[in-house]
Amino acid sequence: MGFFDFFKGLFAKKHVRLGLALGSGGAKGAALIGAMKAFEEENIKFDLVAGTSIGSIVGGMVALGYTSDDIMNVIKQYGADDPKQLVFMKLKGESLDSLLDVVLGEKTFDDTVIPFCAVAADLNTGEEVDMKNGKLSTAMAASSAIPPVFRPVGRNNRKLVDGAFVNAVPADVVKKMGADVVVSINLTSVAMNSVGKATLDVMYKGHGIAEQNRLHQLKDYSDLIIDPDLAAFSTGDVTALNQMYSIGYAAAKDKMPEIKALLKKHGVKF
């Protein structure tokens, strides 16, 4: 390496790695897809993504290169007219893993175009489990397996359940993956105001798992948080998917000046 090449490399601008943390929220995940549409229109591209529950399903598809339209088409194909078949609905007697298998086949984390992590909880220990390898459909199903709606998912000798109980919006995970800037999308007011411990303890009574209450970390690890106003909807409200999609789109659009200012501060040009 020559003298000038050395200094050229020394002062070369570092690529700013933009990370995305997608939160849990059941059917409210339609807002995540709307937000992705807004990012696409503004040519905002993410280098890393992590998700919990429905955030892992949307995040995994984003990591595979799916567009927002692709993801909405999948939802319409596999259940918009029949809630029992919807990926993030209460499928009684049916395996979420098997449904995701139909959508994703044998794709693994190695097939993603950007690094991805799905967050679940160990049913027996209450520990957070960050999944970055193996079969995508299994990881997504584990991240979304909320008892008693879905059966725990077996993976690497663990019984895994919905990651929302340990890390509802995994901004810290994205940061640890190497993101310089973290944008988080929070689908519920829970993550900003802390969950009542008793509520989660009752839900998991008999399973021996306690709520970890790590949600306060959202602000600590996020450079910007998008909070779509979804208070009027429930996590199982599949009749309002289009409306929640639009709310997510608008919320991301409203934050776009802040996102661009944040990226420009880190040397990213538009």
mmCIF file of C-alpha atoms in Angstrom:
data_model
loop_
_atom_site.group_PDB
_atom_site.id
_atom_site.type_symbol
_atom_site.label_atom_id
_atom_site.label_comp_id
_atom_site.label_asym_id
_atom_site.label_seq_id
_atom_site.Cartn_x
_atom_site.Cartn_y
_atom_site.Cartn_z
ATOM 1 C CA MET A 1 0.000 0.000 0.000
ATOM 2 C CA GLY A 2 1.395 3.393 -1.010
ATOM 3 C CA PHE A 3 1.664 6.469 1.168
ATOM 4 C CA PHE A 4 -1.366 8.186 -0.371
ATOM 5 C CA ASP A 5 -3.424 4.989 -0.352
ATOM 6 C CA PHE A 6 -2.767 4.697 3.374
ATOM 7 C CA PHE A 7 -4.088 8.181 4.106
ATOM 8 C CA LYS A 8 -6.986 7.729 1.698
ATOM 9 C CA GLY A 9 -8.069 4.688 3.686
ATOM 10 C CA LEU A 10 -7.435 6.433 6.981
ATOM 11 C CA PHE A 11 -9.768 9.307 6.181
ATOM 12 C CA ALA A 12 -12.338 7.372 4.149
ATOM 13 C CA LYS A 13 -15.875 7.863 5.364
ATOM 14 C CA LYS A 14 -17.243 4.958 7.313
ATOM 15 C CA HIS A 15 -20.496 3.497 6.014
ATOM 16 C CA VAL A 16 -23.171 4.341 8.559
ATOM 17 C CA ARG A 17 -25.053 1.172 9.436
ATOM 18 C CA LEU A 18 -28.751 1.887 9.855
ATOM 19 C CA GLY A 19 -30.610 -0.583 12.053
ATOM 20 C CA LEU A 20 -34.332 -1.248 12.386
ATOM 21 C CA ALA A 21 -36.091 -2.662 15.466
ATOM 22 C CA LEU A 22 -39.640 -3.897 14.864
ATOM 23 C CA GLY A 23 -41.898 -4.343 17.863
ATOM 24 C CA SER A 24 -44.567 -6.836 18.837
ATOM 25 C CA GLY A 25 -48.280 -6.187 18.528
ATOM 26 C CA GLY A 26 -50.194 -8.935 16.737
ATOM 27 C CA ALA A 27 -52.437 -7.605 13.976
ATOM 28 C CA LYS A 28 -51.058 -4.141 14.665
ATOM 29 C CA GLY A 29 -48.073 -5.382 12.680
ATOM 30 C CA ALA A 30 -49.889 -4.058 9.609
ATOM 31 C CA ALA A 31 -48.580 -0.664 10.742
ATOM 32 C CA LEU A 32 -45.028 -1.990 10.390
ATOM 33 C CA ILE A 33 -45.713 -2.788 6.750
ATOM 34 C CA GLY A 34 -47.099 0.709 6.194
ATOM 35 C CA ALA A 35 -43.964 2.190 7.734
ATOM 36 C CA MET A 36 -41.801 0.074 5.425
ATOM 37 C CA LYS A 37 -43.724 1.503 2.461
ATOM 38 C CA ALA A 38 -42.848 5.013 3.630
ATOM 39 C CA PHE A 39 -39.161 4.093 3.979
ATOM 40 C CA GLU A 40 -39.151 2.636 0.471
ATOM 41 C CA GLU A 41 -40.644 5.807 -0.997
ATOM 42 C CA GLU A 42 -37.937 7.887 0.681
ATOM 43 C CA ASN A 43 -35.192 5.443 -0.360
ATOM 44 C CA ILE A 44 -34.306 4.740 3.274
ATOM 45 C CA LYS A 45 -32.523 1.383 3.304
ATOM 46 C CA PHE A 46 -31.653 -0.560 6.425
ATOM 47 C CA ASP A 47 -28.473 -2.554 6.970
ATOM 48 C CA LEU A 48 -29.691 -4.605 9.950
ATOM 49 C CA VAL A 49 -33.065 -5.635 11.332
ATOM 50 C CA ALA A 50 -34.335 -7.325 14.484
ATOM 51 C CA GLY A 51 -37.911 -8.085 15.408
ATOM 52 C CA THR A 52 -40.094 -9.526 18.122
ATOM 53 C CA SER A 53 -43.316 -11.481 17.543
ATOM 54 C CA ILE A 54 -45.087 -9.978 14.493
ATOM 55 C CA GLY A 55 -42.014 -7.740 14.222
ATOM 56 C CA SER A 56 -39.937 -10.850 13.598
ATOM 57 C CA ILE A 57 -42.268 -11.998 10.829
ATOM 58 C CA VAL A 58 -42.236 -8.639 9.051
ATOM 59 C CA GLY A 59 -38.536 -8.157 9.832
ATOM 60 C CA GLY A 60 -37.593 -11.560 8.483
ATOM 61 C CA MET A 61 -39.365 -10.850 5.226
ATOM 62 C CA VAL A 62 -37.698 -7.446 4.974
ATOM 63 C CA ALA A 63 -34.330 -9.119 5.566
ATOM 64 C CA LEU A 64 -35.097 -11.553 2.737
ATOM 65 C CA GLY A 65 -35.662 -8.636 0.381
ATOM 66 C CA TYR A 66 -39.462 -8.575 0.403
ATOM 67 C CA THR A 67 -40.977 -5.153 -0.313
ATOM 68 C CA SER A 68 -43.903 -3.799 1.678
ATOM 69 C CA ASP A 69 -46.197 -4.720 -1.219
ATOM 70 C CA ASP A 70 -44.790 -8.261 -1.211
ATOM 71 C CA ILE A 71 -45.526 -8.623 2.498
ATOM 72 C CA MET A 72 -49.080 -7.290 2.170
ATOM 73 C CA ASN A 73 -49.677 -9.672 -0.716
ATOM 74 C CA VAL A 74 -48.547 -12.579 1.467
ATOM 75 C CA ILE A 75 -50.963 -11.527 4.198
ATOM 76 C CA LYS A 76 -53.821 -11.233 1.724
ATOM 77 C CA GLN A 77 -52.966 -14.574 0.156
ATOM 78 C CA TYR A 78 -52.763 -16.398 3.481
ATOM 79 C CA GLY A 79 -55.628 -14.980 5.422
ATOM 80 C CA ALA A 80 -56.967 -11.471 4.896
ATOM 81 C CA ASP A 81 -60.380 -12.983 4.125
ATOM 82 C CA ASP A 82 -60.043 -15.784 6.673
ATOM 83 C CA PRO A 83 -58.640 -14.622 10.031
ATOM 84 C CA LYS A 84 -58.043 -18.217 11.109
ATOM 85 C CA GLN A 85 -55.288 -18.446 8.521
ATOM 86 C CA LEU A 86 -53.632 -15.095 9.230
ATOM 87 C CA VAL A 87 -50.028 -15.385 10.299
ATOM 88 C CA PHE A 88 -50.403 -13.310 13.425
ATOM 89 C CA MET A 89 -53.873 -14.480 14.470
ATOM 90 C CA LYS A 90 -55.119 -17.020 16.977
ATOM 91 C CA LEU A 91 -54.719 -20.261 15.087
ATOM 92 C CA LYS A 92 -56.286 -22.880 17.312
ATOM 93 C CA GLY A 93 -55.057 -26.369 16.700
ATOM 94 C CA GLU A 94 -52.758 -25.227 13.919
ATOM 95 C CA SER A 95 -49.022 -24.742 14.020
ATOM 96 C CA LEU A 96 -47.768 -21.244 13.262
ATOM 97 C CA ASP A 97 -44.505 -22.871 12.228
ATOM 98 C CA SER A 98 -46.293 -24.914 9.556
ATOM 99 C CA LEU A 99 -48.093 -21.861 8.180
ATOM 100 C CA LEU A 100 -44.860 -19.877 7.956
ATOM 101 C CA ASP A 101 -43.323 -22.909 6.286
ATOM 102 C CA VAL A 102 -45.856 -22.529 3.479
ATOM 103 C CA VAL A 103 -44.797 -18.906 3.018
ATOM 104 C CA LEU A 104 -41.024 -19.220 3.439
ATOM 105 C CA GLY A 105 -40.263 -22.860 2.698
ATOM 106 C CA GLU A 106 -36.793 -23.964 3.757
ATOM 107 C CA LYS A 107 -35.235 -20.491 3.802
ATOM 108 C CA THR A 108 -32.658 -19.907 6.528
ATOM 109 C CA PHE A 109 -30.904 -16.887 7.997
ATOM 110 C CA ASP A 110 -28.196 -17.479 5.389
ATOM 111 C CA ASP A 111 -30.718 -16.522 2.703
ATOM 112 C CA THR A 112 -31.266 -13.003 4.033
ATOM 113 C CA VAL A 113 -29.797 -10.043 2.174
ATOM 114 C CA ILE A 114 -29.197 -8.131 5.417
ATOM 115 C CA PRO A 115 -28.433 -9.474 8.924
ATOM 116 C CA PHE A 116 -31.563 -10.380 10.890
ATOM 117 C CA CYS A 117 -32.375 -11.431 14.440
ATOM 118 C CA ALA A 118 -35.651 -12.822 15.824
ATOM 119 C CA VAL A 119 -36.239 -12.512 19.572
ATOM 120 C CA ALA A 120 -37.990 -15.181 21.668
ATOM 121 C CA ALA A 121 -38.176 -16.193 25.331
ATOM 122 C CA ASP A 122 -37.180 -19.498 26.925
ATOM 123 C CA LEU A 123 -40.332 -20.874 28.530
ATOM 124 C CA ASN A 124 -38.453 -22.677 31.300
ATOM 125 C CA THR A 125 -35.891 -20.051 32.288
ATOM 126 C CA GLY A 126 -37.467 -16.776 31.171
ATOM 127 C CA GLU A 127 -34.245 -15.901 29.359
ATOM 128 C CA GLU A 128 -34.159 -13.902 26.151
ATOM 129 C CA VAL A 129 -33.125 -15.948 23.123
ATOM 130 C CA ASP A 130 -31.766 -14.016 20.142
ATOM 131 C CA MET A 131 -31.941 -16.183 17.029
ATOM 132 C CA LYS A 132 -29.562 -15.424 14.156
ATOM 133 C CA ASN A 133 -29.195 -18.786 12.459
ATOM 134 C CA GLY A 134 -31.203 -21.792 11.370
ATOM 135 C CA LYS A 135 -34.567 -22.019 9.670
ATOM 136 C CA LEU A 136 -36.398 -18.695 9.423
ATOM 137 C CA SER A 137 -39.936 -20.038 9.751
ATOM 138 C CA THR A 138 -39.037 -21.803 13.010
ATOM 139 C CA ALA A 139 -37.392 -18.695 14.461
ATOM 140 C CA MET A 140 -40.317 -16.467 13.488
ATOM 141 C CA ALA A 141 -42.836 -18.939 14.898
ATOM 142 C CA ALA A 142 -40.895 -19.142 18.173
ATOM 143 C CA SER A 143 -40.749 -15.358 18.436
ATOM 144 C CA SER A 144 -44.534 -15.187 17.931
ATOM 145 C CA ALA A 145 -45.668 -18.164 20.041
ATOM 146 C CA ILE A 146 -47.726 -16.530 22.757
ATOM 147 C CA PRO A 147 -49.247 -19.068 25.181
ATOM 148 C CA PRO A 148 -51.902 -20.381 25.151
ATOM 149 C CA VAL A 149 -52.734 -19.197 21.624
ATOM 150 C CA PHE A 150 -49.734 -20.946 20.082
ATOM 151 C CA ARG A 151 -47.755 -23.935 21.234
ATOM 152 C CA PRO A 152 -44.156 -23.331 22.374
ATOM 153 C CA VAL A 153 -41.664 -23.970 19.594
ATOM 154 C CA GLY A 154 -38.810 -26.395 20.138
ATOM 155 C CA ARG A 155 -35.417 -25.135 19.029
ATOM 156 C CA ASN A 156 -31.941 -26.194 20.169
ATOM 157 C CA ASN A 157 -33.317 -28.122 23.170
ATOM 158 C CA ARG A 158 -35.319 -25.134 24.360
ATOM 159 C CA LYS A 159 -39.048 -24.463 24.477
ATOM 160 C CA LEU A 160 -39.497 -20.976 23.088
ATOM 161 C CA VAL A 161 -42.406 -18.554 23.360
ATOM 162 C CA ASP A 162 -43.258 -15.006 22.315
ATOM 163 C CA GLY A 163 -40.306 -12.656 22.709
ATOM 164 C CA ALA A 164 -42.525 -9.746 23.745
ATOM 165 C CA PHE A 165 -42.267 -10.940 27.324
ATOM 166 C CA VAL A 166 -38.544 -10.271 27.444
ATOM 167 C CA ASN A 167 -37.893 -7.652 24.764
ATOM 168 C CA ALA A 168 -40.912 -6.159 23.008
ATOM 169 C CA VAL A 169 -38.945 -3.772 20.776
ATOM 170 C CA PRO A 170 -35.384 -5.120 20.373
ATOM 171 C CA ALA A 171 -33.485 -1.881 19.846
ATOM 172 C CA ASP A 172 -30.627 -3.121 22.030
ATOM 173 C CA VAL A 173 -30.289 -6.229 19.859
ATOM 174 C CA VAL A 174 -29.946 -4.131 16.698
ATOM 175 C CA LYS A 175 -27.339 -1.976 18.414
ATOM 176 C CA LYS A 176 -25.334 -5.038 19.422
ATOM 177 C CA MET A 177 -25.547 -6.308 15.840
ATOM 178 C CA GLY A 178 -23.490 -3.288 14.830
ATOM 179 C CA ALA A 179 -25.951 -0.516 14.010
ATOM 180 C CA ASP A 180 -24.646 3.040 14.252
ATOM 181 C CA VAL A 181 -28.158 4.475 14.105
ATOM 182 C CA VAL A 182 -31.243 2.631 15.379
ATOM 183 C CA VAL A 183 -34.806 3.378 14.274
ATOM 184 C CA SER A 184 -37.433 1.577 16.370
ATOM 185 C CA ILE A 185 -41.119 1.079 15.677
ATOM 186 C CA ASN A 186 -43.225 0.600 18.793
ATOM 187 C CA LEU A 187 -46.763 -0.660 18.222
ATOM 188 C CA THR A 188 -48.123 -0.279 21.742
ATOM 189 C CA SER A 189 -48.013 2.268 24.531
ATOM 190 C CA VAL A 190 -46.752 -0.583 26.727
ATOM 191 C CA ALA A 191 -43.141 -0.155 25.687
ATOM 192 C CA MET A 192 -43.120 3.490 26.676
ATOM 193 C CA ASN A 193 -44.993 3.199 29.958
ATOM 194 C CA SER A 194 -43.856 -0.190 31.309
ATOM 195 C CA VAL A 195 -46.044 -3.261 31.523
ATOM 196 C CA GLY A 196 -47.870 -4.105 34.719
ATOM 197 C CA LYS A 197 -45.959 -7.104 36.050
ATOM 198 C CA ALA A 198 -49.085 -8.751 37.383
ATOM 199 C CA THR A 199 -50.681 -8.780 33.923
ATOM 200 C CA LEU A 200 -47.901 -10.823 32.383
ATOM 201 C CA ASP A 201 -47.509 -13.038 35.428
ATOM 202 C CA VAL A 202 -51.191 -13.973 35.207
ATOM 203 C CA MET A 203 -50.870 -14.717 31.493
ATOM 204 C CA TYR A 204 -47.934 -17.000 32.144
ATOM 205 C CA LYS A 205 -49.260 -18.541 35.352
ATOM 206 C CA GLY A 206 -48.511 -22.245 35.317
ATOM 207 C CA HIS A 207 -45.610 -21.788 32.905
ATOM 208 C CA GLY A 208 -43.177 -20.438 35.492
ATOM 209 C CA ILE A 209 -42.081 -17.477 33.417
ATOM 210 C CA ALA A 210 -41.957 -13.926 34.764
ATOM 211 C CA GLU A 211 -42.008 -10.679 32.858
ATOM 212 C CA GLN A 212 -38.464 -9.334 32.473
ATOM 213 C CA ASN A 213 -39.481 -5.707 32.019
ATOM 214 C CA ARG A 214 -36.587 -4.669 29.783
ATOM 215 C CA LEU A 215 -38.829 -2.294 27.880
ATOM 216 C CA HIS A 216 -37.220 0.783 29.405
ATOM 217 C CA GLN A 217 -34.194 0.052 27.222
ATOM 218 C CA LEU A 218 -36.112 1.153 24.148
ATOM 219 C CA LYS A 219 -35.282 4.805 24.698
ATOM 220 C CA ASP A 220 -31.717 4.021 25.724
ATOM 221 C CA TYR A 221 -30.853 2.172 22.516
ATOM 222 C CA SER A 222 -33.022 3.986 19.965
ATOM 223 C CA ASP A 223 -31.926 7.082 18.099
ATOM 224 C CA LEU A 224 -35.473 7.579 16.874
ATOM 225 C CA ILE A 225 -38.763 5.923 17.846
ATOM 226 C CA ILE A 226 -41.844 5.783 15.645
ATOM 227 C CA ASP A 227 -45.065 5.374 17.653
ATOM 228 C CA PRO A 228 -48.097 4.826 15.389
ATOM 229 C CA ASP A 229 -51.268 5.744 17.269
ATOM 230 C CA LEU A 230 -52.952 2.352 17.441
ATOM 231 C CA ALA A 231 -54.684 2.762 20.793
ATOM 232 C CA ALA A 232 -58.099 2.273 19.208
ATOM 233 C CA PHE A 233 -57.201 -1.199 17.951
ATOM 234 C CA SER A 234 -56.563 -4.569 19.547
ATOM 235 C CA THR A 235 -53.753 -6.978 18.745
ATOM 236 C CA GLY A 236 -56.298 -9.316 17.160
ATOM 237 C CA ASP A 237 -58.198 -6.747 15.115
ATOM 238 C CA VAL A 238 -57.749 -8.198 11.627
ATOM 239 C CA THR A 239 -60.739 -6.250 10.331
ATOM 240 C CA ALA A 240 -58.687 -3.044 10.427
ATOM 241 C CA LEU A 241 -55.480 -4.129 8.686
ATOM 242 C CA ASN A 242 -55.705 -1.510 5.940
ATOM 243 C CA GLN A 243 -56.438 1.230 8.454
ATOM 244 C CA MET A 244 -53.495 0.253 10.663
ATOM 245 C CA TYR A 245 -51.265 0.003 7.582
ATOM 246 C CA SER A 246 -52.188 3.610 6.725
ATOM 247 C CA ILE A 247 -51.520 4.772 10.278
ATOM 248 C CA GLY A 248 -48.076 3.164 10.218
ATOM 249 C CA TYR A 249 -47.352 4.763 6.856
ATOM 250 C CA ALA A 250 -48.379 8.215 8.094
ATOM 251 C CA ALA A 251 -46.419 7.856 11.344
ATOM 252 C CA ALA A 252 -43.227 7.003 9.443
ATOM 253 C CA LYS A 253 -43.815 9.843 6.975
ATOM 254 C CA ASP A 254 -44.241 12.288 9.853
ATOM 255 C CA LYS A 255 -40.878 11.204 11.280
ATOM 256 C CA MET A 256 -39.057 11.328 7.949
ATOM 257 C CA PRO A 257 -37.578 14.834 8.425
ATOM 258 C CA GLU A 258 -36.133 13.696 11.771
ATOM 259 C CA ILE A 259 -34.783 10.479 10.280
ATOM 260 C CA LYS A 260 -33.108 12.323 7.414
ATOM 261 C CA ALA A 261 -31.670 14.941 9.765
ATOM 262 C CA LEU A 262 -30.315 12.166 11.973
ATOM 263 C CA LEU A 263 -28.688 10.394 9.032
ATOM 264 C CA LYS A 264 -27.254 13.624 7.630
ATOM 265 C CA LYS A 265 -25.719 14.252 11.043
ATOM 266 C CA HIS A 266 -23.883 10.953 10.548
ATOM 267 C CA GLY A 267 -22.730 11.927 7.070
ATOM 268 C CA VAL A 268 -25.403 10.195 4.983
ATOM 269 C CA LYS A 269 -26.447 12.213 1.934
ATOM 270 C CA PHE A 270 -29.805 12.106 0.146
#
